[in-house]
Tab-separated table of C-alpha atoms and ligand atoms in Angstrom:
chain	number	residue	atom	x	y	z
B	22	UNK	CA	102.361	123.451	110.735
B	23	UNK	CA	103.500	119.959	111.743
B	24	UNK	CA	104.712	120.889	115.229
B	25	UNK	CA	102.950	118.887	117.939
B	26	UNK	CA	101.467	116.321	115.576
B	27	UNK	CA	102.200	112.614	116.021
B	28	UNK	CA	103.585	110.220	113.425
B	29	UNK	CA	103.696	106.452	113.566
B	30	UNK	CA	106.494	105.172	111.339
B	31	UNK	CA	106.472	101.383	111.088
B	32	UNK	CA	109.842	99.671	110.679
B	33	UNK	CA	111.695	102.748	111.908
B	34	UNK	CA	114.550	101.204	113.909
B	35	UNK	CA	116.660	101.215	110.723
B	36	UNK	CA	117.118	102.545	107.197
B	37	UNK	CA	114.414	104.519	105.411
B	38	UNK	CA	111.921	104.440	108.293
B	39	UNK	CA	114.463	105.924	110.685
B	40	UNK	CA	115.355	108.591	108.085
B	41	UNK	CA	111.683	109.536	107.790
B	42	UNK	CA	111.171	109.545	111.562
B	43	UNK	CA	114.154	111.897	112.021
B	44	UNK	CA	113.000	114.220	109.214
B	45	UNK	CA	109.525	114.485	110.742
B	46	UNK	CA	110.968	114.947	114.241
B	47	UNK	CA	113.028	117.880	112.922
B	48	UNK	CA	109.671	119.502	112.041
B	49	UNK	CA	108.526	119.084	115.651
B	50	UNK	CA	106.496	115.907	115.095
B	51	UNK	CA	106.261	113.416	117.996
B	52	UNK	CA	107.238	109.954	116.838
B	53	UNK	CA	106.050	106.431	117.572
B	54	UNK	CA	108.871	104.139	116.490
B	55	UNK	CA	108.422	100.458	115.618
B	56	UNK	CA	110.645	97.664	114.382
B	57	UNK	CA	113.085	95.008	115.501
B	58	UNK	CA	116.659	95.205	116.798
B	59	UNK	CA	118.022	98.088	118.836
B	60	UNK	CA	115.201	100.514	119.655
B	61	UNK	CA	116.947	102.545	122.357
B	62	UNK	CA	119.467	104.127	119.943
B	63	UNK	CA	116.831	105.354	117.460
B	64	UNK	CA	114.540	106.479	120.306
B	65	UNK	CA	117.368	108.559	121.806
B	66	UNK	CA	118.207	110.061	118.365
B	67	UNK	CA	114.582	111.146	117.898
B	68	UNK	CA	114.193	112.419	121.471
B	69	UNK	CA	117.398	114.489	121.047
B	70	UNK	CA	115.463	116.564	118.490
B	71	UNK	CA	113.183	117.775	121.285
B	72	UNK	CA	110.047	115.764	120.508
B	73	UNK	CA	108.325	112.909	122.325
B	74	UNK	CA	109.684	109.564	121.139
B	75	UNK	CA	107.793	106.352	121.888
B	76	UNK	CA	108.404	102.796	120.778
B	77	UNK	CA	106.256	99.722	120.329
B	78	UNK	CA	107.741	96.428	119.146
B	79	UNK	CA	104.683	95.098	117.275
B	80	UNK	CA	105.445	92.417	114.713
B	81	UNK	CA	103.775	93.935	111.662
B	82	UNK	CA	102.944	90.501	110.263
B	83	UNK	CA	100.472	90.007	113.143
B	84	UNK	CA	97.124	91.837	113.125
B	85	UNK	CA	96.771	91.479	116.929
B	86	UNK	CA	100.177	93.122	117.454
B	87	UNK	CA	99.142	95.936	115.089
B	88	UNK	CA	95.973	96.532	117.101
B	89	UNK	CA	98.113	96.709	120.269
B	90	UNK	CA	100.478	99.204	118.576
B	91	UNK	CA	97.559	101.442	117.581
B	92	UNK	CA	96.115	101.242	121.106
B	93	UNK	CA	99.543	102.251	122.485
B	94	UNK	CA	99.645	105.282	120.150
B	95	UNK	CA	96.140	106.288	121.209
B	96	UNK	CA	96.901	105.874	124.907
B	97	UNK	CA	100.355	107.512	124.982
B	98	UNK	CA	100.073	110.107	122.178
B	99	UNK	CA	96.342	110.748	121.781
B	100	UNK	CA	96.278	109.071	118.358
B	101	UNK	CA	98.127	109.357	115.061
B	102	UNK	CA	98.087	112.286	112.635
B	103	UNK	CA	100.701	110.935	110.214
B	104	UNK	CA	100.924	107.249	109.366
B	105	UNK	CA	104.005	106.042	107.505
B	106	UNK	CA	103.652	102.409	106.455
B	107	UNK	CA	107.282	101.524	105.925
B	108	UNK	CA	108.062	98.127	107.508
B	109	UNK	CA	109.217	95.738	104.832
B	110	UNK	CA	111.335	92.702	104.081
B	111	UNK	CA	112.796	91.155	100.936
B	112	UNK	CA	113.509	87.640	99.718
B	113	UNK	CA	115.203	86.878	96.422
B	114	UNK	CA	114.544	83.532	94.683
B	115	UNK	CA	112.959	82.200	91.483
B	116	UNK	CA	109.245	81.567	91.942
B	117	UNK	CA	109.514	77.760	91.783
B	118	UNK	CA	112.027	77.843	94.664
B	119	UNK	CA	110.312	80.617	96.641
B	120	UNK	CA	109.607	79.383	100.200
B	121	UNK	CA	105.833	79.615	100.796
B	122	UNK	CA	106.467	80.879	104.312
B	123	UNK	CA	108.570	83.801	102.917
B	124	UNK	CA	105.808	84.631	100.433
B	125	UNK	CA	103.245	84.807	103.264
B	126	UNK	CA	105.562	86.935	105.432
B	127	UNK	CA	106.259	89.426	102.630
B	128	UNK	CA	102.579	89.833	101.791
B	129	UNK	CA	101.724	90.224	105.494
B	130	UNK	CA	104.476	92.743	106.359
B	131	UNK	CA	104.833	94.692	103.090
B	132	UNK	CA	101.121	94.850	102.175
B	133	UNK	CA	98.541	93.658	104.713
B	134	UNK	CA	100.064	95.601	107.619
B	135	UNK	CA	99.240	98.842	105.759
B	136	UNK	CA	95.606	97.744	105.503
B	137	UNK	CA	95.442	97.097	109.240
B	138	UNK	CA	97.147	100.342	110.332
B	139	UNK	CA	95.093	102.373	107.849
B	140	UNK	CA	91.732	100.921	108.846
B	141	UNK	CA	92.568	101.603	112.504
B	142	UNK	CA	94.119	105.082	112.066
B	143	UNK	CA	91.784	106.635	109.497
B	144	UNK	CA	88.693	107.151	111.720
B	145	UNK	CA	90.771	109.214	114.198
B	146	UNK	CA	92.277	111.331	111.404
B	147	UNK	CA	88.837	112.018	109.919
B	148	UNK	CA	87.463	112.918	113.364
B	149	UNK	CA	90.376	115.328	114.008
B	150	UNK	CA	90.035	116.871	110.546
B	151	UNK	CA	93.597	116.315	109.305
B	152	UNK	CA	95.761	113.380	108.342
B	153	UNK	CA	98.508	112.060	106.126
B	154	UNK	CA	99.093	108.447	105.123
B	155	UNK	CA	102.350	107.680	103.342
B	156	UNK	CA	102.982	104.169	102.076
B	157	UNK	CA	106.593	103.292	101.369
B	158	UNK	CA	106.224	101.229	98.210
B	159	UNK	CA	109.140	100.910	95.769
B	160	UNK	CA	110.048	101.093	92.102
B	161	UNK	CA	108.851	97.496	92.420
B	162	UNK	CA	105.359	98.891	92.942
B	163	UNK	CA	105.567	100.131	89.334
B	164	UNK	CA	107.876	97.732	87.473
B	165	UNK	CA	109.225	94.240	88.167
B	166	UNK	CA	112.579	92.547	88.603
B	167	UNK	CA	113.201	88.819	88.293
B	168	UNK	CA	113.417	86.715	91.472
B	169	UNK	CA	111.350	89.166	93.527
B	170	UNK	CA	107.829	87.851	92.848
B	171	UNK	CA	106.493	88.283	96.392
B	172	UNK	CA	108.031	91.729	96.862
B	173	UNK	CA	106.815	92.954	93.457
B	174	UNK	CA	103.321	91.571	94.102
B	175	UNK	CA	103.174	93.177	97.550
B	176	UNK	CA	104.462	96.569	96.355
B	177	UNK	CA	102.148	96.663	93.309
B	178	UNK	CA	99.388	95.799	95.785
B	179	UNK	CA	100.438	98.642	98.063
B	180	UNK	CA	100.317	101.144	95.188
B	181	UNK	CA	96.824	99.891	94.299
B	182	UNK	CA	95.736	100.095	97.935
B	183	UNK	CA	97.076	103.678	98.080
B	184	UNK	CA	94.974	104.703	95.075
B	185	UNK	CA	91.801	103.062	96.410
B	186	UNK	CA	92.038	104.701	99.853
B	187	UNK	CA	92.991	108.048	98.274
B	188	UNK	CA	89.733	107.919	96.290
B	189	UNK	CA	87.710	106.984	99.369
B	190	UNK	CA	89.178	110.009	101.215
B	191	UNK	CA	89.412	112.394	98.243
B	192	UNK	CA	87.020	115.002	99.675
B	193	UNK	CA	88.438	114.734	103.184
B	194	UNK	CA	91.429	116.495	104.788
B	195	UNK	CA	93.329	113.193	104.821
B	196	UNK	CA	95.692	112.509	101.915
B	197	UNK	CA	97.055	109.102	100.974
B	198	UNK	CA	100.139	108.666	98.800
B	199	UNK	CA	102.936	106.223	98.100
B	200	UNK	CA	106.657	106.868	97.775
B	201	UNK	CA	108.612	104.654	95.373
B	202	UNK	CA	112.346	104.599	96.082
B	203	UNK	CA	114.913	102.989	93.826
B	204	UNK	CA	118.071	101.522	95.415
B	205	UNK	CA	118.729	102.936	98.909
B	206	UNK	CA	121.791	101.624	100.739
B	207	UNK	CA	120.124	100.177	103.860
B	208	UNK	CA	120.596	96.794	105.592
B	209	UNK	CA	117.858	95.400	103.297
B	210	UNK	CA	119.921	96.265	100.206
B	211	UNK	CA	123.326	95.536	101.760
B	212	UNK	CA	122.277	91.863	101.855
B	213	UNK	CA	121.741	92.012	98.082
B	214	UNK	CA	125.091	93.768	97.613
B	215	UNK	CA	126.764	90.980	99.622
B	216	UNK	CA	125.007	88.299	97.550
B	217	UNK	CA	126.104	90.026	94.339
B	218	UNK	CA	129.709	90.348	95.522
B	219	UNK	CA	129.777	86.617	96.353
B	220	UNK	CA	128.094	85.580	93.082
B	221	UNK	CA	130.362	87.718	90.856
B	222	UNK	CA	133.548	87.279	92.923
B	223	UNK	CA	133.979	91.067	93.285
B	224	UNK	CA	134.433	93.418	96.242
B	225	UNK	CA	131.703	95.443	97.930
B	226	UNK	CA	132.323	98.648	95.969
B	227	UNK	CA	132.217	96.840	92.617
B	228	UNK	CA	129.053	94.937	93.614
B	229	UNK	CA	127.348	98.259	94.447
B	230	UNK	CA	128.474	99.749	91.136
B	231	UNK	CA	127.070	96.747	89.233
B	232	UNK	CA	123.715	96.846	91.040
B	233	UNK	CA	123.323	100.558	90.319
B	234	UNK	CA	124.514	100.272	86.707
B	235	UNK	CA	121.853	97.646	85.959
B	236	UNK	CA	118.847	99.689	87.079
B	237	UNK	CA	119.517	103.186	88.415
B	238	UNK	CA	120.741	105.594	85.681
B	239	UNK	CA	121.956	108.258	88.133
B	240	UNK	CA	124.447	105.660	89.486
B	241	UNK	CA	123.703	107.175	92.915
B	242	UNK	CA	121.832	105.565	95.778
B	243	UNK	CA	118.730	107.426	96.950
B	244	UNK	CA	119.211	108.378	100.619
B	245	UNK	CA	116.953	108.072	103.682
B	246	UNK	CA	117.408	111.859	104.102
B	247	UNK	CA	115.997	112.538	100.606
B	248	UNK	CA	113.068	110.230	101.352
B	249	UNK	CA	112.528	111.978	104.690
B	250	UNK	CA	112.380	115.341	102.918
B	251	UNK	CA	109.778	113.978	100.475
B	252	UNK	CA	107.692	112.678	103.387
B	253	UNK	CA	107.829	116.126	105.025
B	254	UNK	CA	106.679	117.698	101.741
B	255	UNK	CA	103.759	115.247	101.470
B	256	UNK	CA	102.750	116.309	104.993
B	257	UNK	CA	102.808	120.011	104.069
B	258	UNK	CA	99.883	122.270	103.170
B	259	UNK	CA	101.377	122.636	99.668
B	260	UNK	CA	100.823	118.907	99.143
B	261	UNK	CA	97.228	118.866	100.397
B	262	UNK	CA	95.902	118.117	96.912
B	263	UNK	CA	98.473	115.447	96.085
B	264	UNK	CA	96.326	112.320	96.309
B	265	UNK	CA	96.739	108.711	95.277
B	266	UNK	CA	100.188	109.228	93.775
B	267	UNK	CA	103.070	106.786	93.572
B	268	UNK	CA	105.947	109.275	93.728
B	269	UNK	CA	109.278	107.925	92.491
B	270	UNK	CA	112.662	108.884	93.909
B	271	UNK	CA	114.669	106.409	91.893
B	272	UNK	CA	117.528	108.074	89.988
B	273	UNK	CA	115.651	107.531	86.719
B	274	UNK	CA	114.975	103.775	87.174
B	275	UNK	CA	111.339	103.924	86.021
B	276	UNK	CA	112.016	106.439	83.235
B	277	UNK	CA	113.650	103.687	81.172
Q	306	NAD	P1	115.678	97.973	106.631
Q	306	NAD	O1	115.892	96.485	106.666
Q	306	NAD	O2	116.800	98.900	106.924
Q	306	NAD	O3	114.464	98.383	107.576
Q	306	NAD	C1	113.302	97.633	107.683
Q	306	NAD	C2	112.610	97.991	108.974
Q	306	NAD	O4	111.446	97.182	109.075
Q	306	NAD	C3	113.468	97.686	110.209
Q	306	NAD	O5	113.199	98.652	111.203
Q	306	NAD	C4	112.950	96.325	110.643
Q	306	NAD	O6	113.162	96.050	112.028
Q	306	NAD	C5	111.477	96.493	110.320
Q	306	NAD	N1	110.752	95.246	110.214
Q	306	NAD	C6	111.040	94.160	109.462
Q	306	NAD	N2	110.123	93.198	109.670
Q	306	NAD	C7	109.252	93.706	110.587
Q	306	NAD	C8	108.096	93.197	111.219
Q	306	NAD	N3	107.633	91.961	110.977
Q	306	NAD	N4	107.456	93.988	112.102
Q	306	NAD	C9	107.917	95.231	112.400
Q	306	NAD	N5	109.003	95.756	111.822
Q	306	NAD	C10	109.656	95.003	110.934
Q	306	NAD	O7	115.073	98.222	105.182
Q	306	NAD	P2	114.783	99.564	104.353
Q	306	NAD	O8	115.554	99.434	103.084
Q	306	NAD	O9	114.907	100.774	105.180
Q	306	NAD	O10	113.263	99.301	103.970
Q	306	NAD	C11	112.192	100.102	104.448
Q	306	NAD	C12	111.074	100.066	103.427
Q	306	NAD	O11	111.543	100.666	102.221
Q	306	NAD	C13	110.608	98.665	103.056
Q	306	NAD	O12	109.203	98.660	102.919
Q	306	NAD	C14	111.279	98.418	101.716
Q	306	NAD	O13	110.560	97.520	100.932
Q	306	NAD	C15	111.251	99.826	101.142
Q	306	NAD	N6	112.202	100.061	100.050
Q	306	NAD	C16	113.542	99.919	100.255
Q	306	NAD	C17	114.407	100.168	99.194
Q	306	NAD	C18	115.895	100.067	99.325
Q	306	NAD	O14	116.582	100.137	98.303
Q	306	NAD	N7	116.430	99.915	100.505
Q	306	NAD	C19	113.892	100.533	97.937
Q	306	NAD	C20	112.524	100.654	97.791
Q	306	NAD	C21	111.688	100.419	98.850
């Protein structure tokens, strides 16, 4: 059912976005990759699955770059059927010490970029008569943690945005949902593991154990592969009436 469709996955040169891109590619979906750092490696990994793999290096904090990314997808792939808003950054600091520039960047990348991609992608999906929008939020779209005010604000905003657009499209063949992962061991989280190891004077393995023990009852990291499988499900016919949900994959974090 997904074969031959095209997905744009923002922030897909690493971590969760790359996991989702690979899972969709395994279903025969052509992929537009985006993100910083090495793009050739991820592009080759996706192309090896037998689909078309493109890349655009738009900085998702910049609306003009986002417009250029969408124009690239239109020109090279004939538009987007599946939009995964995944690009995101983190900064950890108490609010009174939070750099204003980091606040603005987190709101722009983790929240506003989804508004810009959605407003530009939705008309094409409605015209084609099918579409899926998946917003990678977080447990921090549902509950808070100290020292993450910008991230928590952006992710709560993204869950709210998901619900609003899901209502606007409720009678259409386009569904809009959010996925809320708990801890996933990606570069974004490894930085927090390193900070914890330094602060507590413990090794990497112990720092990971302590982070998990605080919040994630399963004591297991969620994996990009599990998140990719959930994205594939949300793109399936069986999920066509799943709308406006914030679907947790968090080892029990938000059950507490
Ligand atoms: P990551 O650092 O591995 O990947 C982030 C991706 O976003 C990279 O490809 C990076 O190049 C890209 N990116 C960053 N800034 C960008 C910008 N301005 N423009 C374009 N691309 C940009 O992190 P990850 O853990 O895979 O995070 C992916 C998403 O998942 C984020 O939205 C994050 O908030 C969310 N998330 C992560 C976790 C976790 O535990 N890792 C938990 C919940 C939610």
